[in-house]
Amino acid sequence: MDLREKLEEIKQKSLKNIQKAQDPNTINDIRVELLGKKGAITEVLRGMRDLTPEERPKVGSFANSIRDELNQAISKRNEMLEIDRTAKKLEKETIDVTLPGVPVNAGQPHILMQVIDKIEKLFLGMGYEIVDGPEVEEDHYNFEMLNLPKDHPARDMQDTFYITQQILMRTQTSPVQARTMEVHDFSKGPLKMISPGKVYRRDTDDATHSHQFHQVEGLVIDKHITMADLKGTLELVAKTLFGKEREIRMRPSYFPFTEPSAEVDVSCFKCGGEGCAVCKQSGWIEVLGAGMVHPNVLKMAGIDADIYGGFAFGLGPDRFAMLKYGVDDIREFYLNDIRFLRQFSQKG
Ligand code: 2U9
């Protein structure tokens, strides 16, 4: 067999092997076996020594062309294998984007906090401060400073959790206002504040009573404050929480800390005032208490009641939420049954 035939045979055999190879290592082995120092082609080329000078360049160029052809076949096969590998990898890593995702259990503020947040935003927008205070309070701030001396009959209106004779769980958030009034510097401007928070009463829990509930109380003190300022402010509260069509009406009432005092009704958000089950056919729903700050309360905080005056109001987020969402048992807010709470998702 002459060298050409040998080369041709090597080529045919190698092309077959290259096509059969399934991984780059095998191909590399083939390459070394062919073209390495001890490779088959190298071996054949060595045999060229015995050729005649005329034959040598011909066989040499034939050998080169075969070497080039094989090198090309090797590169091509490597490329093919790489394409195959990528295709297989992609297939394995394919994501079915139509599969349902894993649900994310995102929380949300409790419905009472949602109501309180809304009220806070409204008052912040009107330049009020939001003030916190202690839930364990002194009798002095909870009652005394609010014109409720020890023997005052109004103290019977609310049963109180006493911790000692002087310390109690606050029954309203008014002590926060009393504390703030005492230290406010009126030379820097009026006092405009709301105090949202938890309050406590010694009540037996039932559908309409809870020993712990929430209040948001508001207080404005300045020169020349009138009941018209109070009415305008409460109208805005009613419209913000129950809809812009709402109106309010004020009925005379009594609170020890305000004079005059009023109970405030909002026109029924369900029937618009015609009369329905929600408003008990009256067209109105009681939602707030309010009044002009009693001069005694101002004096006790060291404020000159001849120069300064103000208004105050109180509302119950629990009652607001019950009315607005038709919750018929206040205890639902405190049981923390996730099925109840999820109904007030802000997402939808
Ligand atoms: C100071 C002076 C006056 C706060 C007021 C009411 C009327 C009122 C109740 C409504 C429903 C509480 O949530 S509720 O149970 N509140 O009716 N609160 S005036 O008056 C103040 C507060 C602080 C220094």
Short mmCIF file of C-alpha atoms and ligand atoms in Angstrom, two decimals:
data_model
loop_
_atom_site.label_atom_id
_atom_site.label_comp_id
_atom_site.label_asym_id
_atom_site.label_seq_id
_atom_site.Cartn_x
_atom_site.Cartn_y
_atom_site.Cartn_z
CA MET A 1 0.00 0.00 0.00
CA ASP A 2 1.54 3.31 -0.94
CA LEU A 3 1.48 6.37 1.34
CA ARG A 4 -1.46 7.95 -0.42
CA GLU A 5 -3.59 4.87 0.08
CA LYS A 6 -2.52 4.74 3.71
CA LEU A 7 -3.45 8.37 4.21
CA GLU A 8 -6.79 7.84 2.47
CA GLU A 9 -7.52 4.85 4.71
CA ILE A 10 -6.55 6.81 7.86
CA LYS A 11 -8.79 9.63 6.71
CA GLN A 12 -11.84 7.43 6.09
CA LYS A 13 -11.42 5.61 9.41
CA SER A 14 -10.82 8.83 11.33
CA LEU A 15 -13.81 10.63 9.78
CA LYS A 16 -16.01 7.77 10.95
CA ASN A 17 -14.51 7.88 14.45
CA ILE A 18 -14.92 11.66 14.62
CA GLN A 19 -18.58 11.37 13.64
CA LYS A 20 -19.12 8.68 16.29
CA ALA A 21 -17.43 10.67 19.09
CA GLN A 22 -19.84 11.86 21.73
CA ASP A 23 -17.68 14.15 23.86
CA PRO A 24 -14.74 16.56 23.49
CA ASN A 25 -12.35 14.21 25.32
CA THR A 26 -12.84 11.42 22.80
CA ILE A 27 -12.32 13.89 19.96
CA ASN A 28 -9.16 15.16 21.56
CA ASP A 29 -7.90 11.55 21.88
CA ILE A 30 -8.60 11.05 18.16
CA ARG A 31 -6.75 14.26 17.36
CA VAL A 32 -3.70 13.16 19.36
CA GLU A 33 -3.81 9.68 17.79
CA LEU A 34 -3.79 11.26 14.33
CA LEU A 35 -1.74 14.39 14.54
CA GLY A 36 0.27 14.06 17.77
CA LYS A 37 4.00 13.33 17.80
CA LYS A 38 3.29 9.62 17.58
CA GLY A 39 0.10 10.08 15.59
CA ALA A 40 -0.80 8.03 12.51
CA ILE A 41 -0.41 10.89 10.05
CA THR A 42 2.86 12.00 11.61
CA GLU A 43 4.01 8.40 11.21
CA VAL A 44 3.08 8.38 7.52
CA LEU A 45 4.85 11.67 6.97
CA ARG A 46 7.95 10.20 8.48
CA GLY A 47 7.80 7.49 5.79
CA MET A 48 8.21 10.24 3.20
CA ARG A 49 11.97 10.02 3.70
CA ASP A 50 11.92 6.95 1.46
CA LEU A 51 10.13 8.70 -1.37
CA THR A 52 11.78 10.07 -4.50
CA PRO A 53 12.34 13.85 -4.58
CA GLU A 54 9.58 14.18 -7.24
CA GLU A 55 7.10 12.17 -5.20
CA ARG A 56 7.81 13.87 -1.85
CA PRO A 57 6.10 17.29 -2.44
CA LYS A 58 3.06 15.63 -4.01
CA VAL A 59 2.56 13.25 -1.14
CA GLY A 60 3.42 16.06 1.30
CA SER A 61 0.74 18.36 -0.08
CA PHE A 62 -1.76 15.43 -0.14
CA ALA A 63 -0.93 14.71 3.51
CA ASN A 64 -1.38 18.37 4.40
CA SER A 65 -4.76 18.51 2.72
CA ILE A 66 -5.86 15.41 4.63
CA ARG A 67 -4.57 16.87 7.88
CA ASP A 68 -6.53 20.08 7.18
CA GLU A 69 -9.64 18.10 6.31
CA LEU A 70 -9.41 16.10 9.52
CA ASN A 71 -8.75 19.22 11.59
CA GLN A 72 -11.85 20.76 10.06
CA ALA A 73 -13.91 17.66 10.75
CA ILE A 74 -12.72 17.75 14.38
CA SER A 75 -13.69 21.43 14.80
CA LYS A 76 -17.06 20.84 13.19
CA ARG A 77 -17.78 17.83 15.38
CA ASN A 78 -16.79 19.83 18.47
CA GLU A 79 -19.15 22.59 17.40
CA MET A 80 -21.98 20.10 16.84
CA LEU A 81 -21.44 18.55 20.24
CA GLU A 82 -21.43 22.00 21.85
CA ILE A 83 -24.72 22.89 20.12
CA ASP A 84 -26.17 19.56 21.26
CA ARG A 85 -25.01 20.13 24.81
CA THR A 86 -26.50 23.64 24.92
CA ALA A 87 -29.79 22.40 23.47
CA LYS A 88 -29.99 19.62 26.07
CA LYS A 89 -29.12 22.07 28.89
CA LEU A 90 -31.77 24.53 27.73
CA GLU A 91 -34.33 21.77 27.49
CA LYS A 92 -33.52 20.66 31.04
CA GLU A 93 -33.71 24.19 32.38
CA THR A 94 -36.91 25.13 30.59
CA ILE A 95 -39.36 26.93 32.87
CA ASP A 96 -43.07 26.56 32.27
CA VAL A 97 -44.14 30.13 32.84
CA THR A 98 -47.78 29.08 32.73
CA LEU A 99 -47.41 27.01 35.94
CA PRO A 100 -49.12 28.65 38.93
CA GLY A 101 -46.66 30.46 41.24
CA VAL A 102 -46.13 29.79 44.93
CA PRO A 103 -48.54 32.08 46.78
CA VAL A 104 -46.83 34.77 48.87
CA ASN A 105 -48.54 35.27 52.19
CA ALA A 106 -48.21 39.02 52.44
CA GLY A 107 -49.73 40.54 55.54
CA GLN A 108 -51.71 43.75 55.77
CA PRO A 109 -52.57 46.21 58.50
CA HIS A 110 -55.42 45.15 60.82
CA ILE A 111 -58.70 46.75 59.76
CA LEU A 112 -58.70 48.98 62.85
CA MET A 113 -55.22 50.22 61.92
CA GLN A 114 -56.48 50.89 58.39
CA VAL A 115 -59.24 53.11 59.82
CA ILE A 116 -56.79 54.86 62.19
CA ASP A 117 -54.27 55.36 59.33
CA LYS A 118 -56.94 57.07 57.26
CA ILE A 119 -57.87 59.41 60.13
CA GLU A 120 -54.19 60.16 60.81
CA LYS A 121 -53.55 61.03 57.16
CA LEU A 122 -56.52 63.41 57.12
CA PHE A 123 -55.36 65.28 60.22
CA LEU A 124 -51.69 65.33 59.24
CA GLY A 125 -52.88 67.02 56.04
CA MET A 126 -54.50 69.73 58.16
CA GLY A 127 -51.32 70.36 60.15
CA TYR A 128 -52.23 68.39 63.27
CA GLU A 129 -49.65 66.55 65.36
CA ILE A 130 -50.16 62.89 66.24
CA VAL A 131 -49.33 62.38 69.90
CA ASP A 132 -48.91 59.13 71.86
CA GLY A 133 -49.13 58.71 75.60
CA PRO A 134 -49.06 56.04 78.31
CA GLU A 135 -51.82 53.43 78.51
CA VAL A 136 -51.06 52.99 82.20
CA GLU A 137 -51.98 56.44 83.40
CA GLU A 138 -52.29 58.57 86.49
CA ASP A 139 -55.77 59.24 87.87
CA HIS A 140 -54.74 62.92 87.79
CA TYR A 141 -54.43 63.04 83.98
CA ASN A 142 -57.21 60.57 83.17
CA PHE A 143 -59.87 62.25 85.36
CA GLU A 144 -58.79 65.23 87.47
CA MET A 145 -57.36 67.34 84.62
CA LEU A 146 -60.48 66.66 82.55
CA ASN A 147 -62.84 68.26 85.03
CA LEU A 148 -63.74 64.97 86.66
CA PRO A 149 -62.91 65.41 90.36
CA LYS A 150 -63.02 62.38 92.71
CA ASP A 151 -66.67 62.82 93.72
CA HIS A 152 -67.89 63.67 90.22
CA PRO A 153 -70.91 61.56 89.25
CA ALA A 154 -69.56 61.25 85.69
CA ARG A 155 -66.81 58.98 87.02
CA ASP A 156 -69.52 56.34 87.44
CA MET A 157 -70.17 56.57 83.73
CA GLN A 158 -67.11 54.46 83.11
CA ASP A 159 -65.87 51.65 85.21
CA THR A 160 -62.12 51.70 85.44
CA PHE A 161 -59.30 49.14 85.79
CA TYR A 162 -57.38 50.55 88.76
CA ILE A 163 -53.81 49.37 89.33
CA THR A 164 -53.36 51.38 92.54
CA GLN A 165 -55.55 54.18 93.92
CA GLN A 166 -53.66 56.66 91.75
CA ILE A 167 -52.68 54.52 88.76
CA LEU A 168 -55.13 53.09 86.25
CA MET A 169 -55.53 51.84 82.69
CA ARG A 170 -56.61 54.94 80.75
CA THR A 171 -60.34 54.97 79.98
CA GLN A 172 -59.92 57.50 77.17
CA THR A 173 -57.03 59.05 75.25
CA SER A 174 -57.84 62.52 76.67
CA PRO A 175 -55.00 62.30 79.24
CA VAL A 176 -52.60 62.54 76.28
CA GLN A 177 -54.22 65.86 75.37
CA ALA A 178 -54.10 67.01 79.00
CA ARG A 179 -50.36 66.24 79.20
CA THR A 180 -49.70 68.02 75.88
CA MET A 181 -51.74 71.11 76.80
CA GLU A 182 -49.76 71.47 80.01
CA VAL A 183 -46.44 71.77 78.18
CA HIS A 184 -47.48 73.45 74.91
CA ASP A 185 -45.80 76.78 74.20
CA PHE A 186 -48.56 78.97 72.75
CA SER A 187 -46.10 81.68 71.76
CA LYS A 188 -45.01 79.22 69.02
CA GLY A 189 -48.57 78.80 67.65
CA PRO A 190 -51.84 76.97 68.27
CA LEU A 191 -52.13 73.43 69.61
CA LYS A 192 -53.59 71.05 67.03
CA MET A 193 -53.35 67.38 67.88
CA ILE A 194 -54.97 63.99 67.68
CA SER A 195 -54.24 61.09 70.00
CA PRO A 196 -55.13 57.67 68.64
CA GLY A 197 -54.72 54.60 70.82
CA LYS A 198 -56.05 51.82 73.01
CA VAL A 199 -58.33 52.51 75.96
CA TYR A 200 -59.68 50.21 78.70
CA ARG A 201 -63.02 49.89 80.49
CA ARG A 202 -64.15 47.42 83.14
CA ASP A 203 -66.93 46.08 80.95
CA THR A 204 -68.10 42.54 80.45
CA ASP A 205 -67.32 41.72 76.82
CA ASP A 206 -70.29 41.17 74.54
CA ALA A 207 -71.22 41.97 70.94
CA THR A 208 -71.14 45.73 71.55
CA HIS A 209 -68.72 46.04 74.50
CA SER A 210 -65.04 45.26 74.77
CA HIS A 211 -62.87 45.85 77.84
CA GLN A 212 -60.27 47.22 75.42
CA PHE A 213 -61.02 49.25 72.32
CA HIS A 214 -59.66 52.25 70.39
CA GLN A 215 -60.21 55.96 70.40
CA VAL A 216 -59.03 58.88 68.37
CA GLU A 217 -59.46 62.14 70.19
CA GLY A 218 -58.71 65.53 68.75
CA LEU A 219 -57.97 68.90 70.33
CA VAL A 220 -57.42 72.37 68.91
CA ILE A 221 -56.59 75.34 71.14
CA ASP A 222 -55.99 78.84 69.89
CA LYS A 223 -57.46 82.34 70.06
CA HIS A 224 -60.85 82.79 68.34
CA ILE A 225 -61.78 79.15 67.87
CA THR A 226 -65.51 78.70 67.33
CA MET A 227 -68.00 75.88 67.04
CA ALA A 228 -68.04 76.52 63.28
CA ASP A 229 -64.39 75.38 63.18
CA LEU A 230 -65.43 72.23 65.02
CA LYS A 231 -68.35 71.54 62.69
CA GLY A 232 -66.22 72.06 59.54
CA THR A 233 -63.56 69.70 60.87
CA LEU A 234 -66.04 66.97 61.78
CA GLU A 235 -67.79 67.29 58.44
CA LEU A 236 -64.46 66.51 56.78
CA VAL A 237 -63.99 63.46 59.04
CA ALA A 238 -67.45 62.17 58.13
CA LYS A 239 -66.91 62.71 54.40
CA THR A 240 -63.45 61.13 54.46
CA LEU A 241 -64.58 58.01 56.28
CA PHE A 242 -68.13 57.57 54.95
CA GLY A 243 -68.16 59.28 51.53
CA LYS A 244 -68.21 62.82 50.17
CA GLU A 245 -72.02 62.96 50.02
CA ARG A 246 -72.30 62.72 53.82
CA GLU A 247 -73.64 65.50 56.04
CA ILE A 248 -73.48 65.85 59.78
CA ARG A 249 -75.80 67.15 62.47
CA MET A 250 -75.01 68.05 66.05
CA ARG A 251 -77.31 67.36 68.99
CA PRO A 252 -76.80 68.86 72.47
CA SER A 253 -75.16 66.49 74.92
CA TYR A 254 -73.07 66.48 78.05
CA PHE A 255 -69.39 65.72 78.72
CA PRO A 256 -67.58 67.03 81.79
CA PHE A 257 -64.61 68.22 79.70
CA THR A 258 -66.53 70.20 77.05
CA GLU A 259 -69.16 72.95 77.27
CA PRO A 260 -71.26 73.09 75.22
CA SER A 261 -71.09 69.44 74.20
CA ALA A 262 -72.62 67.66 71.26
CA GLU A 263 -73.29 64.24 69.90
CA VAL A 264 -72.59 64.13 66.20
CA ASP A 265 -74.56 62.11 63.66
CA VAL A 266 -73.63 61.40 60.06
CA SER A 267 -76.26 60.99 57.34
CA CYS A 268 -76.68 57.26 56.65
CA PHE A 269 -74.05 56.00 54.19
CA LYS A 270 -76.29 53.06 53.29
CA CYS A 271 -79.54 54.79 52.35
CA GLY A 272 -78.33 58.38 52.05
CA GLY A 273 -80.80 59.53 54.71
CA GLU A 274 -84.04 57.92 53.55
CA GLY A 275 -84.13 55.41 56.39
CA CYS A 276 -82.95 51.78 56.41
CA ALA A 277 -81.92 48.97 58.77
CA VAL A 278 -78.40 50.40 59.27
CA CYS A 279 -79.68 53.78 60.55
CA LYS A 280 -82.71 52.20 62.22
CA GLN A 281 -84.99 54.13 59.85
CA SER A 282 -83.77 57.50 61.19
CA GLY A 283 -81.51 58.48 58.29
CA TRP A 284 -78.74 59.36 60.80
CA ILE A 285 -76.03 57.39 62.61
CA GLU A 286 -74.28 58.59 65.77
CA VAL A 287 -70.52 58.49 65.21
CA LEU A 288 -68.79 61.16 67.28
CA GLY A 289 -68.81 63.16 70.49
CA ALA A 290 -67.48 66.71 70.61
CA GLY A 291 -67.64 70.13 72.17
CA MET A 292 -65.85 73.35 73.13
CA VAL A 293 -63.12 72.72 75.71
CA HIS A 294 -64.44 73.48 79.22
CA PRO A 295 -62.78 76.60 80.75
CA ASN A 296 -61.93 74.53 83.86
CA VAL A 297 -59.90 72.12 81.67
CA LEU A 298 -57.98 75.04 80.15
CA LYS A 299 -57.35 76.59 83.58
CA MET A 300 -56.10 73.31 85.07
CA ALA A 301 -53.53 73.08 82.28
CA GLY A 302 -52.39 76.64 83.04
CA ILE A 303 -53.99 78.23 79.97
CA ASP A 304 -55.72 81.63 80.21
CA ALA A 305 -59.35 80.76 79.38
CA ASP A 306 -60.17 84.43 78.71
CA ILE A 307 -57.75 84.52 75.80
CA TYR A 308 -57.65 80.94 74.55
CA GLY A 309 -60.41 78.53 73.68
CA GLY A 310 -60.72 75.39 71.68
CA PHE A 311 -62.68 72.41 70.50
CA ALA A 312 -62.30 68.72 71.15
CA PHE A 313 -63.83 65.57 69.77
CA GLY A 314 -63.67 61.84 70.25
CA LEU A 315 -64.45 58.95 67.97
CA GLY A 316 -64.18 55.19 68.11
CA PRO A 317 -62.43 53.41 65.20
CA ASP A 318 -64.03 50.11 66.34
CA ARG A 319 -67.51 51.61 65.97
CA PHE A 320 -66.57 53.22 62.63
CA ALA A 321 -65.33 49.90 61.27
CA MET A 322 -68.38 48.01 62.57
CA LEU A 323 -70.73 50.45 60.87
CA LYS A 324 -68.82 50.74 57.64
CA TYR A 325 -68.19 47.02 57.12
CA GLY A 326 -71.33 45.64 58.78
CA VAL A 327 -69.42 43.84 61.56
CA ASP A 328 -72.00 42.97 64.21
CA ASP A 329 -69.67 41.84 66.99
CA ILE A 330 -66.84 44.07 68.29
CA ARG A 331 -65.02 40.96 69.58
CA GLU A 332 -64.25 39.94 65.99
CA PHE A 333 -61.57 42.65 65.93
CA TYR A 334 -59.72 41.03 68.80
CA LEU A 335 -60.08 37.31 68.05
CA ASN A 336 -57.56 37.61 65.21
CA ASP A 337 -59.22 34.90 63.14
CA ILE A 338 -57.25 35.16 59.90
CA ARG A 339 -60.41 34.43 57.85
CA PHE A 340 -62.07 37.50 59.36
CA LEU A 341 -59.02 39.73 58.98
CA ARG A 342 -58.36 38.72 55.34
CA GLN A 343 -61.72 40.16 54.34
CA PHE A 344 -60.21 43.60 54.72
CA SER A 345 -57.37 43.10 52.26
CA GLN A 346 -56.25 46.40 50.75
CA LYS A 347 -55.19 44.61 47.56
CA GLY A 348 -58.55 44.41 45.84
C1 2U9 B 1 -59.28 67.49 76.50
C2 2U9 B 1 -60.44 68.20 76.46
C3 2U9 B 1 -61.54 67.66 75.86
C4 2U9 B 1 -62.56 64.75 74.00
C5 2U9 B 1 -63.94 64.37 73.66
C6 2U9 B 1 -65.69 63.09 73.27
C7 2U9 B 1 -66.27 64.31 73.23
C8 2U9 B 1 -66.44 61.83 73.03
C9 2U9 B 1 -66.27 59.46 72.82
C10 2U9 B 1 -66.77 59.18 71.47
C11 2U9 B 1 -66.87 57.72 71.27
C12 2U9 B 1 -65.20 58.46 73.07
O1 2U9 B 1 -64.60 56.67 71.35
S1 2U9 B 1 -65.61 57.05 72.19
O2 2U9 B 1 -66.08 56.12 73.14
N1 2U9 B 1 -65.68 60.74 72.99
O3 2U9 B 1 -67.61 61.83 72.89
N2 2U9 B 1 -64.37 63.11 73.52
S2 2U9 B 1 -65.11 65.48 73.50
O4 2U9 B 1 -62.58 65.91 74.69
C13 2U9 B 1 -61.47 66.41 75.30
C14 2U9 B 1 -60.31 65.71 75.32
C15 2U9 B 1 -59.22 66.27 75.94
C16 2U9 B 1 -58.07 68.07 77.17
#
